XYZ file of C-alpha atoms in Angstrom:
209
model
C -14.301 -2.764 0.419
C -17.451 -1.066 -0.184
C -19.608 1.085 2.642
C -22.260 -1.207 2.515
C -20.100 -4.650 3.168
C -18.519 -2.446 5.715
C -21.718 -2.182 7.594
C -22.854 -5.256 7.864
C -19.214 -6.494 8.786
C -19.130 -3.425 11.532
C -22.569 -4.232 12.870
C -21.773 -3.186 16.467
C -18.195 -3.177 16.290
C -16.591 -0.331 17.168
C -14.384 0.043 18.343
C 11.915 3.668 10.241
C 11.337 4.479 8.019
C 14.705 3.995 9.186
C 16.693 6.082 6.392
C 19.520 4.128 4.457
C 22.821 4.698 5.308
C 25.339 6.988 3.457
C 25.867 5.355 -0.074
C 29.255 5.010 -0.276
C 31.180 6.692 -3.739
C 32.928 3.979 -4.833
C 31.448 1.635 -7.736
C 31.270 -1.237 -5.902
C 28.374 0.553 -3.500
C 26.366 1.204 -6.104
C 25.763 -1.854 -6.827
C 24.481 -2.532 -3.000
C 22.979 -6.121 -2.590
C 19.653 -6.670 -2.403
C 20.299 -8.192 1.277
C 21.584 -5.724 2.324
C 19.150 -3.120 1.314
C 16.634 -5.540 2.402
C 17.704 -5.458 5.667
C 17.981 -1.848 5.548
C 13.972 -1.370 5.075
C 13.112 -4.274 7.051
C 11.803 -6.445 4.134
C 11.690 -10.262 3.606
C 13.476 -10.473 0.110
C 10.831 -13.364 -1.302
C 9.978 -12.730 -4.798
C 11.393 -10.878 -7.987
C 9.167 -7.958 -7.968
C 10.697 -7.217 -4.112
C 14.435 -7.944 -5.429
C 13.616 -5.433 -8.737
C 12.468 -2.705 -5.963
C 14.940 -3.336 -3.583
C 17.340 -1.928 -6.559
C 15.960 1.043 -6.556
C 14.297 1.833 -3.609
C 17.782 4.101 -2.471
C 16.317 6.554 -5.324
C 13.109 7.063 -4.484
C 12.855 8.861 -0.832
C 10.423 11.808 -0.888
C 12.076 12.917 1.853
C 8.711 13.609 3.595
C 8.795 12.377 7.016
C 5.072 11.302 7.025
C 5.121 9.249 3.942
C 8.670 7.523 4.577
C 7.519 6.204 8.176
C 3.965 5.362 6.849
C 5.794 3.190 4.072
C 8.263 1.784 6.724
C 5.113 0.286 8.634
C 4.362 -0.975 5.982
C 7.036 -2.520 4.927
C 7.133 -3.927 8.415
C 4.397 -6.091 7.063
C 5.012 -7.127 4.106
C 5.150 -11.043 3.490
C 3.478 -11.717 7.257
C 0.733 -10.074 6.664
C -2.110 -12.172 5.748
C -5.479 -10.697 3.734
C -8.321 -10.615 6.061
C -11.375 -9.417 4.570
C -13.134 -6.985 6.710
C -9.936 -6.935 9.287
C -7.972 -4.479 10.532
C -10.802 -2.446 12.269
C -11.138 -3.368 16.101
C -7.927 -3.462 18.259
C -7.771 -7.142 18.611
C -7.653 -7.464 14.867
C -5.049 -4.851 14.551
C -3.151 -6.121 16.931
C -2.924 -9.502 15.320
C -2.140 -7.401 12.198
C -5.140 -8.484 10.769
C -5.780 -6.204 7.270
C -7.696 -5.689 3.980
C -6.591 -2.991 1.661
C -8.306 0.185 3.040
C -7.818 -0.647 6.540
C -4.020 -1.601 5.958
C -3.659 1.933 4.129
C -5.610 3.680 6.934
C -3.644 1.783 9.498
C -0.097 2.620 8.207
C -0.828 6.328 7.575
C -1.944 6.346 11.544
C 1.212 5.134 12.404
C 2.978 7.374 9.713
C 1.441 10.341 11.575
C -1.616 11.256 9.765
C -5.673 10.182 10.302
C -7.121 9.680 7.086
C -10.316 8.451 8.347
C -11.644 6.500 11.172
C -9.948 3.440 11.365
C -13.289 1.310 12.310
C -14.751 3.182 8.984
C -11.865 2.527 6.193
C -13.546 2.108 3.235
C -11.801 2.748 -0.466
C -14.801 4.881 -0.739
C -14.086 7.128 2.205
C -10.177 7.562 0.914
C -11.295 7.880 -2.777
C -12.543 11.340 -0.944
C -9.220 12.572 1.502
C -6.654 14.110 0.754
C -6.214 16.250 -2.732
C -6.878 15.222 -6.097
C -3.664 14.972 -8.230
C -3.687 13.280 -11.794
C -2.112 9.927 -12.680
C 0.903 11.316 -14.545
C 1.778 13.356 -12.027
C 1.416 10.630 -9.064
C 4.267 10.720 -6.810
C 5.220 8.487 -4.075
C 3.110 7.885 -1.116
C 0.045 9.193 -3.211
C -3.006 6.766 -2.991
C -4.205 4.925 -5.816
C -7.993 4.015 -5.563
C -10.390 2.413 -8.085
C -13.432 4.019 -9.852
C -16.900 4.204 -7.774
C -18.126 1.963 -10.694
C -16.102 -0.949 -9.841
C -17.019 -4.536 -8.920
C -16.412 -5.927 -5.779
C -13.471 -8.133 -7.132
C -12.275 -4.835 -8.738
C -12.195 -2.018 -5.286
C -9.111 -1.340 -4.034
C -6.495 0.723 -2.460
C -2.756 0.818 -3.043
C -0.005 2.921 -2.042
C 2.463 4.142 -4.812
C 6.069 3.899 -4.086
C 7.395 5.562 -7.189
C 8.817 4.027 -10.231
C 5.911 2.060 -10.994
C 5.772 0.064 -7.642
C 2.815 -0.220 -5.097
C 2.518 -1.581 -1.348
C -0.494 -2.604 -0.532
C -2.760 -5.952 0.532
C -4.302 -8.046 -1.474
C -5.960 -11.025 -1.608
C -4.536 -12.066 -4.842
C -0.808 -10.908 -3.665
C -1.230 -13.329 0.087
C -1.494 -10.200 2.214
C 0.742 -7.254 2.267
C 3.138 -7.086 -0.676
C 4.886 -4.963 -3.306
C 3.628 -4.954 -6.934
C 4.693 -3.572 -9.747
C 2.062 -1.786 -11.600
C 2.785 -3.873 -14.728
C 1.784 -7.269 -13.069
C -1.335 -8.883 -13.986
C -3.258 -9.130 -11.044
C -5.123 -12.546 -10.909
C -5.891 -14.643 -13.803
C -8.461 -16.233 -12.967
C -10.775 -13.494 -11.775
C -9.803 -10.907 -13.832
C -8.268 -12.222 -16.681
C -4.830 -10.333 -17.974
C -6.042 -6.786 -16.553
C -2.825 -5.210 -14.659
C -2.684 -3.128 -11.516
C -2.017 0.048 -13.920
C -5.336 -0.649 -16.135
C -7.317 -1.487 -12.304
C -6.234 1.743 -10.904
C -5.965 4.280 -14.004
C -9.602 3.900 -13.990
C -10.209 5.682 -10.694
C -8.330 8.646 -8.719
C -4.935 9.141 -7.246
C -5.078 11.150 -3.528
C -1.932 13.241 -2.043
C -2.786 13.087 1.742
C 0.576 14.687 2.408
C-alpha cells in the first residue's frame, strides 16, 4: 500500500514459534507426515503449496529467536486471515485480525519482538527503508521481500521469505494470509503469468534481524 492511499485511509485514525520436537533417527521419522508437522507449527494443511512446505519446513530454522516467533504469528494466521485493504492499523482492526500486506508484516514482527515501524503507518514504502539492505541471492529466511518504488498499485507488496523459495505473507490474490512459493503465478487475470519471484526481484530484500 502506498503512503498516499495510506493517508487518506488514516485520515484521523490513529491510533511458538513453538520449536519442533526432536526428529527421531530412524527412517521412518524422516519421513514425518505433513499432519503432524502441521500441527507442530500451528498450520491448517489446505493446499499443495502448504503440504510441499510442510516437508521441509524441519530444515529451515534460522535459529534466531526473533524471526522464528515472528513467523509463528504468522503462521497463526494463515488460512483465517482474510485481506483487508487498509486493515490492520487501529486496535479494533487488529484485534479482529484484520490485515493487508505491510500491516500483517509490521504486525507479526511486533509480536516477534521487533518495531519496524509504526503500526498505524505500515506502508511497503516505509519497510522498503528498515532494516539492512542484503541482495536477492543472498536472501535468507525472515528477510523482507518488497517491490520496486516504480510499481503499480496492483503490483506493491510485502512478503516474508521463509527459505527455500517459500513466502508468508497476505494477499489479496492468495484469500488473506498464506504461504507461496515464489514460483507461483500470482493472479491471472491482473497480472497475467508474472510470478512472485519476477514481482519481487524487481525491488529490495531487508534483514531487520
Amino acid at each position: 500500500m502506498s503512503i498516499a492511499v495510506l493517508l487518506m485511509l488514516l485520515a484521523g485514525a490513529f491510533y511458538s514459534f513453538q520449536q519442533l520436537g526432536n526428529t527421531q533417527s530412524s527412517a521412518s521419522s524422516q519421513t514425518t507426515s505433513s499432519t503432524s508437522l502441521s500441527s507442530n507449527l500451528g498450520i491448517p494443511t489446505t493446499s499443495s503449496t502448504i503440504k510441499a512446505y510442510l516437508k521441509v519446513a524441519s530444515s529451515l530454522n534460522s535459529g534466531n529467536a526473533v524471526i522464528e516467533k515472528t513467523i509463528s504469528e504468522g503462521f497463526k494466521l494463515v488460512g483465517i486471515s482474510p485481506y483487508v485493504y487498509g486493515g490492520g492499523r487501529t486496535d479494533a482492526s487488529v484485534a479482529k485480525n484484520e490485515y493487508d500486506c505491510s500491516s500483517f508484516v509490521a504486525q507479526m514482527f511486533r509480536l516477534g519482538g521487533q518495531s519496524l515501524v509504526y503500526q498505524y503507518a505500515a506502508s511497503t514504502t516505509l519497510l522498503a527503508q528498515t532494516g539492512n539492505s542484503v541482495s536477492w541471492s543472498n536472501k535468507a529466511r525472515g528477510d523482507l521481500l518488497v517491490t520496486a518504488a516504480d510499481a503499480t498499485e496492483n503490483e506493491q507488496h510485502v512478503a516474508i521469505y521463509l527459505g527455500d523459495g517459500y513466502i508468508l505473507h497476505d494477499s489479496n490474490s492468495t484469500d488473506g494470509v498464506n504461504i507461496s512459493k515464489l514460483t507461483d503465478v500470482i493472479n491471472p487475470s491482473v497480472l497475467g503469468d508474472m510470478t512472485w519471484q519476477q514481482l519481487f526481484e524487481a525491488g529490495v530484500v531487508r534483514r531487520e534481524v
